[in-house]
mmCIF file of C-alpha atoms and ligand atoms in Angstrom:
data_model
loop_
_atom_site.group_PDB
_atom_site.id
_atom_site.type_symbol
_atom_site.label_atom_id
_atom_site.label_comp_id
_atom_site.label_asym_id
_atom_site.label_seq_id
_atom_site.Cartn_x
_atom_site.Cartn_y
_atom_site.Cartn_z
ATOM 1 C CA MET A 16 0.124 0.096 0.096
ATOM 2 C CA ILE A 17 1.206 3.510 -0.691
ATOM 3 C CA LYS A 18 1.023 5.987 1.980
ATOM 4 C CA TYR A 19 0.290 9.503 1.083
ATOM 5 C CA PHE A 20 1.271 12.672 2.809
ATOM 6 C CA ASP A 21 -1.879 13.987 4.642
ATOM 7 C CA LYS A 22 -1.711 17.640 3.156
ATOM 8 C CA LEU A 23 -3.007 17.549 -0.421
ATOM 9 C CA LEU A 24 -2.073 20.853 -2.119
ATOM 10 C CA LEU A 25 -3.994 22.935 -4.537
ATOM 11 C CA SER A 26 -1.097 24.746 -6.605
ATOM 12 C CA LEU A 27 -1.177 27.624 -9.113
ATOM 13 C CA SER A 28 2.284 27.882 -9.449
ATOM 14 C CA GLU A 29 3.725 24.281 -10.523
ATOM 15 C CA ILE A 30 2.610 24.105 -14.138
ATOM 16 C CA GLU A 31 2.073 27.306 -15.897
ATOM 17 C CA ASN A 32 -1.441 28.206 -16.724
ATOM 18 C CA HIS A 33 -2.786 24.910 -15.097
ATOM 19 C CA PRO A 34 -4.098 24.615 -11.499
ATOM 20 C CA ILE A 35 -2.871 21.017 -10.082
ATOM 21 C CA LEU A 36 -3.614 19.070 -7.231
ATOM 22 C CA LEU A 37 -0.178 18.006 -5.785
ATOM 23 C CA VAL A 38 0.087 14.637 -3.913
ATOM 24 C CA HIS A 39 3.166 13.489 -2.228
ATOM 25 C CA ALA A 40 3.778 9.935 -1.639
ATOM 26 C CA LEU A 41 5.661 8.844 1.458
ATOM 27 C CA SER A 42 7.828 6.348 -0.258
ATOM 28 C CA GLY A 43 11.492 7.878 0.425
ATOM 29 C CA CYS A 44 14.039 8.411 -2.146
ATOM 30 C CA GLN A 45 17.016 6.724 -3.454
ATOM 31 C CA LEU A 46 19.053 10.030 -3.737
ATOM 32 C CA ARG A 47 19.879 12.762 -1.405
ATOM 33 C CA CYS A 48 20.143 15.296 -3.897
ATOM 34 C CA PHE A 49 22.039 18.729 -2.963
ATOM 35 C CA HIS A 50 19.799 20.761 -0.514
ATOM 36 C CA CYS A 51 16.630 18.654 -1.321
ATOM 37 C CA LEU A 52 13.906 20.807 0.142
ATOM 38 C CA ASN A 53 11.561 17.532 0.975
ATOM 39 C CA ARG A 54 14.229 15.595 2.659
ATOM 40 C CA SER A 55 13.000 16.294 6.334
ATOM 41 C CA GLU A 56 9.374 16.748 5.926
ATOM 42 C CA LEU A 57 8.713 14.014 3.220
ATOM 43 C CA ILE A 58 11.640 11.561 3.267
ATOM 44 C CA GLU A 59 13.101 11.200 6.581
ATOM 45 C CA LYS A 60 10.549 12.030 8.954
ATOM 46 C CA TYR A 61 8.111 9.198 10.173
ATOM 47 C CA HIS A 62 4.434 9.882 9.433
ATOM 48 C CA ASP A 63 1.775 7.855 11.818
ATOM 49 C CA ARG A 64 -0.938 9.697 9.832
ATOM 50 C CA TYR A 65 -1.331 9.122 6.384
ATOM 51 C CA TYR A 66 -3.882 9.221 3.374
ATOM 52 C CA THR A 67 -4.388 6.089 1.011
ATOM 53 C CA ILE A 68 -5.481 6.440 -2.558
ATOM 54 C CA HIS A 69 -8.926 6.269 -1.350
ATOM 55 C CA ASP A 70 -8.435 9.517 0.452
ATOM 56 C CA VAL A 71 -6.850 11.248 -2.345
ATOM 57 C CA ILE A 72 -9.601 10.053 -4.671
ATOM 58 C CA ASP A 73 -12.556 11.441 -2.299
ATOM 59 C CA TYR A 74 -10.800 14.670 -1.925
ATOM 60 C CA ALA A 75 -10.079 15.126 -5.818
ATOM 61 C CA LYS A 76 -13.768 14.393 -6.535
ATOM 62 C CA LYS A 77 -14.775 17.189 -3.904
ATOM 63 C CA GLN A 78 -12.400 19.666 -5.469
ATOM 64 C CA SER A 79 -12.579 18.425 -9.135
ATOM 65 C CA LEU A 80 -13.506 21.854 -10.464
ATOM 66 C CA LEU A 81 -10.461 23.567 -8.727
ATOM 67 C CA PHE A 82 -7.636 21.661 -10.530
ATOM 68 C CA ASP A 83 -6.475 20.429 -14.296
ATOM 69 C CA TYR A 84 -4.036 17.760 -13.428
ATOM 70 C CA ILE A 85 -3.375 15.454 -10.631
ATOM 71 C CA VAL A 86 0.485 15.481 -9.725
ATOM 72 C CA PHE A 87 2.294 12.658 -7.938
ATOM 73 C CA SER A 88 5.449 13.837 -6.439
ATOM 74 C CA GLY A 89 7.703 12.453 -3.352
ATOM 75 C CA GLY A 90 10.289 11.844 -2.253
ATOM 76 C CA GLU A 91 10.410 9.570 -5.201
ATOM 77 C CA PHE A 92 6.774 8.295 -6.145
ATOM 78 C CA LEU A 93 8.085 5.516 -8.285
ATOM 79 C CA LEU A 94 10.102 3.945 -5.558
ATOM 80 C CA SER A 95 6.864 2.356 -4.644
ATOM 81 C CA SER A 96 6.304 -1.155 -6.026
ATOM 82 C CA LEU A 97 4.907 -1.508 -9.634
ATOM 83 C CA ASP A 98 2.078 -3.386 -8.123
ATOM 84 C CA ASP A 99 0.907 -0.761 -5.727
ATOM 85 C CA LEU A 100 1.814 1.824 -8.539
ATOM 86 C CA ILE A 101 -0.577 0.010 -10.942
ATOM 87 C CA SER A 102 -3.141 -0.584 -8.373
ATOM 88 C CA ASP A 103 -3.559 2.933 -7.119
ATOM 89 C CA LEU A 104 -3.322 4.501 -10.494
ATOM 90 C CA THR A 105 -5.975 2.063 -12.085
ATOM 91 C CA ILE A 106 -8.325 3.141 -9.214
ATOM 92 C CA LEU A 107 -7.774 6.798 -9.452
ATOM 93 C CA ARG A 108 -8.272 6.260 -13.430
ATOM 94 C CA GLN A 109 -11.500 4.655 -12.736
ATOM 95 C CA GLU A 110 -12.697 7.481 -10.163
ATOM 96 C CA VAL A 111 -11.296 10.769 -11.478
ATOM 97 C CA LYS A 112 -11.219 11.929 -15.225
ATOM 98 C CA LYS A 113 -8.135 14.253 -14.962
ATOM 99 C CA PRO A 114 -4.724 13.930 -16.614
ATOM 100 C CA VAL A 115 -2.134 12.403 -14.214
ATOM 101 C CA ILE A 116 1.393 13.570 -14.187
ATOM 102 C CA VAL A 117 4.153 12.028 -12.227
ATOM 103 C CA TYR A 118 7.267 13.957 -11.016
ATOM 104 C CA THR A 119 10.262 11.399 -11.142
ATOM 105 C CA ASN A 120 14.246 11.508 -10.894
ATOM 106 C CA GLY A 121 14.302 9.051 -13.652
ATOM 107 C CA ILE A 122 15.816 6.292 -12.093
ATOM 108 C CA ALA A 123 12.879 3.999 -12.482
ATOM 109 C CA PHE A 124 13.125 3.554 -16.127
ATOM 110 C CA GLU A 125 11.059 0.071 -16.224
ATOM 111 C CA LYS A 126 8.213 1.472 -14.206
ATOM 112 C CA VAL A 127 7.921 4.717 -16.299
ATOM 113 C CA VAL A 128 7.752 2.460 -19.540
ATOM 114 C CA GLU A 129 4.914 0.055 -17.829
ATOM 115 C CA LEU A 130 2.866 2.850 -16.576
ATOM 116 C CA HIS A 131 3.102 4.459 -19.703
ATOM 117 C CA GLN A 132 2.334 1.555 -21.900
ATOM 118 C CA ARG A 133 -0.567 0.630 -19.578
ATOM 119 C CA GLY A 134 -2.106 4.346 -20.049
ATOM 120 C CA LEU A 135 -2.095 5.046 -16.497
ATOM 121 C CA VAL A 136 0.141 8.244 -16.406
ATOM 122 C CA ASP A 137 -0.262 11.102 -19.047
ATOM 123 C CA GLY A 138 2.809 12.932 -18.510
ATOM 124 C CA PHE A 139 6.154 12.529 -16.693
ATOM 125 C CA HIS A 140 8.327 15.369 -15.442
ATOM 126 C CA VAL A 141 11.648 14.219 -15.184
ATOM 127 C CA ASP A 142 14.713 15.997 -13.544
ATOM 128 C CA MET A 143 18.106 16.382 -15.722
ATOM 129 C CA LYS A 144 20.289 17.438 -12.836
ATOM 130 C CA LEU A 145 23.244 17.257 -14.969
ATOM 131 C CA PRO A 146 24.150 16.974 -18.456
ATOM 132 C CA PHE A 147 24.288 13.237 -17.970
ATOM 133 C CA HIS A 148 25.267 12.491 -21.561
ATOM 134 C CA LEU A 149 28.625 14.317 -21.219
ATOM 135 C CA LEU A 150 29.437 12.874 -17.740
ATOM 136 C CA THR A 151 32.972 10.959 -17.811
ATOM 137 C CA SER A 152 34.728 9.033 -14.822
ATOM 138 C CA GLU A 153 36.346 12.314 -14.228
ATOM 139 C CA ASP A 154 32.843 13.742 -13.290
ATOM 140 C CA PHE A 155 32.271 11.458 -10.334
ATOM 141 C CA ASP A 156 32.800 14.115 -7.759
ATOM 142 C CA LEU A 157 30.229 16.582 -9.272
ATOM 143 C CA ALA A 158 27.806 13.621 -9.778
ATOM 144 C CA GLU A 159 28.342 12.171 -6.171
ATOM 145 C CA LEU A 160 27.511 15.888 -5.194
ATOM 146 C CA THR A 161 24.498 16.555 -6.976
ATOM 147 C CA LEU A 162 23.058 13.260 -6.418
ATOM 148 C CA GLY A 163 24.149 12.901 -2.757
ATOM 149 C CA ILE A 164 24.941 9.321 -2.922
ATOM 150 C CA PRO A 165 28.186 7.419 -3.550
ATOM 151 C CA LEU A 166 28.324 6.124 -7.085
ATOM 152 C CA ARG A 167 30.161 2.749 -8.061
ATOM 153 C CA ASP A 168 29.870 3.663 -11.615
ATOM 154 C CA MET A 169 27.798 5.892 -14.125
ATOM 155 C CA SER A 170 24.785 3.379 -14.337
ATOM 156 C CA ILE A 171 22.219 5.488 -12.307
ATOM 157 C CA PRO A 172 23.120 8.585 -14.675
ATOM 158 C CA GLN A 173 22.859 6.385 -17.734
ATOM 159 C CA ARG A 174 19.461 5.104 -16.396
ATOM 160 C CA ILE A 175 18.283 8.575 -16.047
ATOM 161 C CA LEU A 176 19.359 9.468 -19.539
ATOM 162 C CA GLN A 177 17.349 6.372 -20.881
ATOM 163 C CA THR A 178 14.255 7.670 -19.040
ATOM 164 C CA LEU A 179 14.843 11.140 -20.370
ATOM 165 C CA GLU A 180 15.030 9.838 -23.884
ATOM 166 C CA TYR A 181 12.074 7.552 -23.530
ATOM 167 C CA ILE A 182 9.687 10.035 -22.177
ATOM 168 C CA ILE A 183 10.657 12.277 -25.201
ATOM 169 C CA SER A 184 10.304 9.573 -27.711
ATOM 170 C CA VAL A 185 6.586 8.754 -26.599
ATOM 171 C CA ASP A 186 5.690 12.475 -25.513
ATOM 172 C CA GLN A 187 1.837 13.194 -26.261
ATOM 173 C CA GLY A 188 1.996 16.708 -24.860
ATOM 174 C CA LEU A 189 2.451 16.649 -21.457
ATOM 175 C CA ASN A 190 5.812 15.303 -20.447
ATOM 176 C CA ARG A 191 8.782 17.792 -19.597
ATOM 177 C CA ILE A 192 12.270 17.976 -18.477
ATOM 178 C CA ARG A 193 13.754 20.510 -15.938
ATOM 179 C CA SER A 194 16.954 21.305 -14.266
ATOM 180 C CA VAL A 195 17.624 23.198 -10.997
ATOM 181 C CA ARG A 196 20.267 26.007 -11.439
ATOM 182 C CA TYR A 197 22.572 24.312 -8.771
ATOM 183 C CA PRO A 198 25.111 26.811 -7.489
ATOM 184 C CA PHE A 199 28.399 24.811 -8.642
ATOM 185 C CA LEU A 200 27.071 24.645 -12.168
ATOM 186 C CA GLY A 201 27.866 26.873 -14.894
ATOM 187 C CA PRO A 202 25.463 28.152 -17.593
ATOM 188 C CA GLU A 203 27.285 25.940 -20.108
ATOM 189 C CA ALA A 204 25.511 22.661 -18.050
ATOM 190 C CA PHE A 205 22.330 23.989 -18.680
ATOM 191 C CA ALA A 206 22.797 25.061 -22.462
ATOM 192 C CA GLU A 207 24.143 21.578 -22.731
ATOM 193 C CA ASN A 208 20.875 20.076 -21.577
ATOM 194 C CA ARG A 209 18.781 22.347 -23.687
ATOM 195 C CA LEU A 210 21.021 21.290 -26.588
ATOM 196 C CA TRP A 211 20.379 17.567 -25.949
ATOM 197 C CA VAL A 212 16.623 17.899 -25.385
ATOM 198 C CA GLU A 213 16.507 19.746 -28.622
ATOM 199 C CA ALA A 214 18.256 17.213 -30.416
ATOM 200 C CA MET A 215 16.200 14.175 -29.222
ATOM 201 C CA ASN A 216 12.927 16.240 -29.812
ATOM 202 C CA ARG A 217 14.242 16.750 -33.418
ATOM 203 C CA GLN A 218 15.195 12.954 -33.523
ATOM 204 C CA TYR A 219 11.585 11.687 -32.599
ATOM 205 C CA GLY A 220 9.623 14.728 -33.909
ATOM 206 C CA ARG A 221 8.448 15.926 -30.560
ATOM 207 C CA HIS A 222 8.458 19.352 -28.445
ATOM 208 C CA VAL A 223 9.075 18.178 -24.921
ATOM 209 C CA PRO A 224 10.037 21.578 -23.107
ATOM 210 C CA TYR A 225 13.078 22.203 -21.113
ATOM 211 C CA ASP A 226 13.135 24.484 -18.126
ATOM 212 C CA VAL A 227 15.470 25.777 -15.603
ATOM 213 C CA HIS A 228 14.169 26.105 -12.184
ATOM 214 C CA SER A 229 15.809 28.470 -9.593
ATOM 215 C CA PHE A 230 17.953 26.762 -6.831
ATOM 216 C CA ILE A 231 16.532 27.587 -3.310
ATOM 217 C CA TYR A 232 19.215 26.771 -0.433
ATOM 218 C CA ASN A 233 17.990 24.608 2.337
ATOM 219 C CA THR A 234 19.511 26.374 5.139
ATOM 220 C CA ASN A 235 19.955 23.419 7.191
ATOM 221 C CA GLU A 236 22.740 22.079 4.937
ATOM 222 C CA GLU A 237 26.223 22.933 4.168
ATOM 223 C CA VAL A 238 27.230 25.528 1.042
ATOM 224 C CA ALA A 239 28.562 24.082 -1.977
ATOM 225 C CA PRO A 240 32.267 23.776 -3.232
ATOM 226 C CA SER A 241 32.749 24.917 -6.908
ATOM 227 C CA PHE A 242 32.857 22.188 -9.384
ATOM 228 C CA GLN A 243 32.933 22.115 -13.228
ATOM 229 C CA LEU A 244 32.417 19.426 -16.043
ATOM 230 C CA ALA A 245 35.520 17.652 -16.925
ATOM 231 C CA ARG A 246 34.493 18.514 -20.618
ATOM 232 C CA HIS A 247 34.311 22.082 -19.881
ATOM 233 C CA PRO A 248 37.534 23.379 -18.271
HETATM 234 S S1 LIG B 21 15.216 13.099 -6.294
HETATM 235 FE FE1 LIG B 21 13.899 14.794 -5.581
HETATM 236 S S2 LIG B 21 13.048 14.064 -3.744
HETATM 237 FE FE2 LIG B 21 14.769 12.802 -4.232
HETATM 238 S S3 LIG B 21 16.483 13.518 -2.895
HETATM 239 FE FE3 LIG B 21 16.449 14.427 -5.192
HETATM 240 S S4 LIG B 21 15.358 16.375 -4.928
HETATM 241 FE FE4 LIG B 21 15.013 15.121 -3.263
#
């Protein structure tokens, strides 16, 4: 069973021109991204009170005139088991006739494919935290600083890249790619991301938008050292 944060948010600012119902799953996260704002409240804290999908559906039905999309976030929503994800999203589909968007860090490539192919998710918003396509073994420190976990190899960045390419290849208008303007990344990192997204859009004949979001310091964490991509001295 997936546990959901018992505060559901109606937000006007997450997706331009579209009010959303934002639902946070209490599923944890594989990463510890630099200055993650959700860590203390949504990932590390134990919640003895939580919602189930039935509570989410009840609320969504009552407030359905106030939002365009239902957005699932986390932590990492896709860290839940595939069976639980299919079960919850299937019930939701039957009860609430609104497009479903999932915010994801992109690691769970197979779940993204499965949920897309089953028609249970209409849009994936995936973080492109670094120009993953340019990373070499010389960028290990940068990747570890950004993702916040020790990396044995580049398999996690490669999986995220696989997800990014997949959501471009199958986009039907609601997928999106975004970066955070981390203070240790120069503008060339975001320029490279944009070029990669544009190239993939051309390759697959799609128009997935790419946005760069402002970085917000989590004041409980340390300030970053300075890094550069190995291929951008
Ligand atoms: S993927 Fe998102 S929720 Fe997970 S640590 Fe990174 S910023 Fe936080």
